[in-house]
PDB file of C-alpha atoms in Angstrom:
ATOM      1  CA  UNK U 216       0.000   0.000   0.000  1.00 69.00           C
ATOM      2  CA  UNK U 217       3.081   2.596   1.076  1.00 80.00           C
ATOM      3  CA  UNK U 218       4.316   1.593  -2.323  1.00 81.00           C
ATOM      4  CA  UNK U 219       1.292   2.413  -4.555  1.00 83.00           C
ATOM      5  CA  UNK U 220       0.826   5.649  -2.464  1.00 83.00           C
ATOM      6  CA  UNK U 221       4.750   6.459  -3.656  1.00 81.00           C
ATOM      7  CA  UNK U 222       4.295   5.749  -6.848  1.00 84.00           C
ATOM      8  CA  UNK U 223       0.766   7.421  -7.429  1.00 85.00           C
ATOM      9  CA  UNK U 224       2.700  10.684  -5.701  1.00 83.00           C
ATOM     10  CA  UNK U 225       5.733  10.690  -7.924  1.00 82.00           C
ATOM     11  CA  UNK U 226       3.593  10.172 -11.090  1.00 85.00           C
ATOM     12  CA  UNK U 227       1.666  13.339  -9.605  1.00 82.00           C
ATOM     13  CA  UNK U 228       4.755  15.355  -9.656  1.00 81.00           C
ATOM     14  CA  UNK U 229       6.334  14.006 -12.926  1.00 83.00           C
ATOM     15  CA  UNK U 230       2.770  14.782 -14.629  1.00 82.00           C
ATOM     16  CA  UNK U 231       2.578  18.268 -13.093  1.00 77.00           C
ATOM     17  CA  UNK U 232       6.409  18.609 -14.129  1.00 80.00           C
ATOM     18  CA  UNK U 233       5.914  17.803 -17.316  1.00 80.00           C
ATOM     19  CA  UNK U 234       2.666  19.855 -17.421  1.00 75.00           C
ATOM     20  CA  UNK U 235       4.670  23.197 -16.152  1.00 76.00           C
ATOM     21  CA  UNK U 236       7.420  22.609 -18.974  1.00 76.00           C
ATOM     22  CA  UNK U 237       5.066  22.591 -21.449  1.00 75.00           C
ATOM     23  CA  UNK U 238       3.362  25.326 -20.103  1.00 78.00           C
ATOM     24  CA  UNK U 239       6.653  27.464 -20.018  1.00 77.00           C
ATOM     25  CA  UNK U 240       7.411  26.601 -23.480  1.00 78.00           C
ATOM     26  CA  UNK U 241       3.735  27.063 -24.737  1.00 80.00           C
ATOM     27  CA  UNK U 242       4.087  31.050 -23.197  1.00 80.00           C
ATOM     28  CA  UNK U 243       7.687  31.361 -24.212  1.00 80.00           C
ATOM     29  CA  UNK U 244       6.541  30.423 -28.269  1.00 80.00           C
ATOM     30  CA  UNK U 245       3.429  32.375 -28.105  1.00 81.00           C
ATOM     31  CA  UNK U 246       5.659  35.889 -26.823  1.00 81.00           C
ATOM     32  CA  UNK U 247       8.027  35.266 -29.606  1.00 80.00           C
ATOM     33  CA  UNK U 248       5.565  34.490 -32.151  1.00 78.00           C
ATOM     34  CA  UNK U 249       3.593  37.441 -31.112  1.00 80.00           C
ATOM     35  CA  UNK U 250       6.657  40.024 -30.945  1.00 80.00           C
ATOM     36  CA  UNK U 251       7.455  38.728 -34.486  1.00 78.00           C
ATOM     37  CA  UNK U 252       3.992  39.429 -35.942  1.00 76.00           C
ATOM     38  CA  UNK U 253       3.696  43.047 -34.346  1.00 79.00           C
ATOM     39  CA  UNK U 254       7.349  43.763 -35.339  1.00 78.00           C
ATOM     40  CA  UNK U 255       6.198  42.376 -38.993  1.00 77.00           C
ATOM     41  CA  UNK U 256       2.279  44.423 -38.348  1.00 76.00           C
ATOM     42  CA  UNK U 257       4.760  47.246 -37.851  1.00 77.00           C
ATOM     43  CA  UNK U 258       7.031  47.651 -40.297  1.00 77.00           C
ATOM     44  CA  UNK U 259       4.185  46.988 -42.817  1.00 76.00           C
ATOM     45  CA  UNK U 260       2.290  49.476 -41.525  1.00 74.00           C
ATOM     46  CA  UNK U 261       5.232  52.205 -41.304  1.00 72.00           C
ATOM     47  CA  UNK U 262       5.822  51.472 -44.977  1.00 71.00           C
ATOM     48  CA  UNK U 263       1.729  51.566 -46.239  1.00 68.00           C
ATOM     49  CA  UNK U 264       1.550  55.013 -43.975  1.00 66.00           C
ATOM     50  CA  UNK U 265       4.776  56.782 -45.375  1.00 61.00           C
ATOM     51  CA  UNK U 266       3.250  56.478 -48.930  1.00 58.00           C
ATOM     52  CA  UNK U 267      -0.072  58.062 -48.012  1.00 55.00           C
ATOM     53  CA  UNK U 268       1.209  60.718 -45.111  1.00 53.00           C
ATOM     54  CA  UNK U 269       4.643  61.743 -46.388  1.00 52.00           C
ATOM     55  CA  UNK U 270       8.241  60.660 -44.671  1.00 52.00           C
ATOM     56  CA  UNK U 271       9.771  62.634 -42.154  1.00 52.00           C
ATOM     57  CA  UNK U 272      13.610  63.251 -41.954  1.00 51.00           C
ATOM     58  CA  UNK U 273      15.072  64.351 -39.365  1.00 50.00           C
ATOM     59  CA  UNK U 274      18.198  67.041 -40.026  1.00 48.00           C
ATOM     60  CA  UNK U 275      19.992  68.018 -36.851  1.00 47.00           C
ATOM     61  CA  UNK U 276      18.680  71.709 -37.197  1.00 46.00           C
ATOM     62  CA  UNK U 277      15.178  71.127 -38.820  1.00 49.00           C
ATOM     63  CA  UNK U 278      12.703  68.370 -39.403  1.00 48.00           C
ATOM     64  CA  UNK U 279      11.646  68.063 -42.887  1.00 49.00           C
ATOM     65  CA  UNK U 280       8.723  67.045 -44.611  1.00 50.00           C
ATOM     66  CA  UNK U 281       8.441  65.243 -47.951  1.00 47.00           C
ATOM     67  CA  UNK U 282       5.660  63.347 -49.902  1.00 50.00           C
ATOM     68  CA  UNK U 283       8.396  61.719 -51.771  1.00 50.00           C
ATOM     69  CA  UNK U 284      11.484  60.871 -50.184  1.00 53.00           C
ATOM     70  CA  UNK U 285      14.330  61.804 -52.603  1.00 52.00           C
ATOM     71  CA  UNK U 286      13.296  64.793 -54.782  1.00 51.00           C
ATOM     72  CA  UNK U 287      11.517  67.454 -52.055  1.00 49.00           C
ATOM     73  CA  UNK U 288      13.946  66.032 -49.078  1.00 49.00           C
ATOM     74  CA  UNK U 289      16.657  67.244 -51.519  1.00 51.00           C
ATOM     75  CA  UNK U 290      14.830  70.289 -53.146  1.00 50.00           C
ATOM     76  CA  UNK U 291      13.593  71.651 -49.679  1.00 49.00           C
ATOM     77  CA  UNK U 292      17.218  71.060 -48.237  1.00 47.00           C
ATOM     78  CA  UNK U 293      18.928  72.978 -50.561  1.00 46.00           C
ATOM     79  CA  UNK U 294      16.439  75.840 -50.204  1.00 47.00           C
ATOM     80  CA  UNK U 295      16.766  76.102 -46.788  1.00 48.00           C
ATOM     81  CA  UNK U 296      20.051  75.517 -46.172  1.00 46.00           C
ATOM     82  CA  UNK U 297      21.692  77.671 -49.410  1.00 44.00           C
TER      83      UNK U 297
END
């Protein structure tokens, strides 16, 4: 009877061991999976807004404006600065 009682308790703990490592490695994939897809949400939506609102550059005097990245960042650059 002492011996069933043992051996019922240690299959307890080795189920609820077993059941916490899995549990740890369940919340461990699902915070990495998650930071990936908001990192990836993220960066897709940076890129679909900068098309519609304009990018912002940031001089170390001034913060510029531009609808297209190259030509105004350039043209309004070298009217303000020359």
């Amino acid at each position: 009877m002492m011996v069933a009682r043992l051996v019922a308790v240690l299959a307890f703990f080795d189920f609820f061991r077993q059941l916490v490592n899995l549990s740890i490695f369940t919340i461990c994939f699902t915070f990495s999976f998650a930071a990936i897809f908001t990192s990836e949400l993220w960066r897709r939506a940076k890129r679909s807004l900068g098309r519609y609102t304009g990018h912002i550059k940031i001089n170390t005097e001034r913060l510029y404006y531009s609808s297209t990245p190259n030509l105004r960042y350039l043209t309004l650059h070298s009217v303000t600065e020359g």
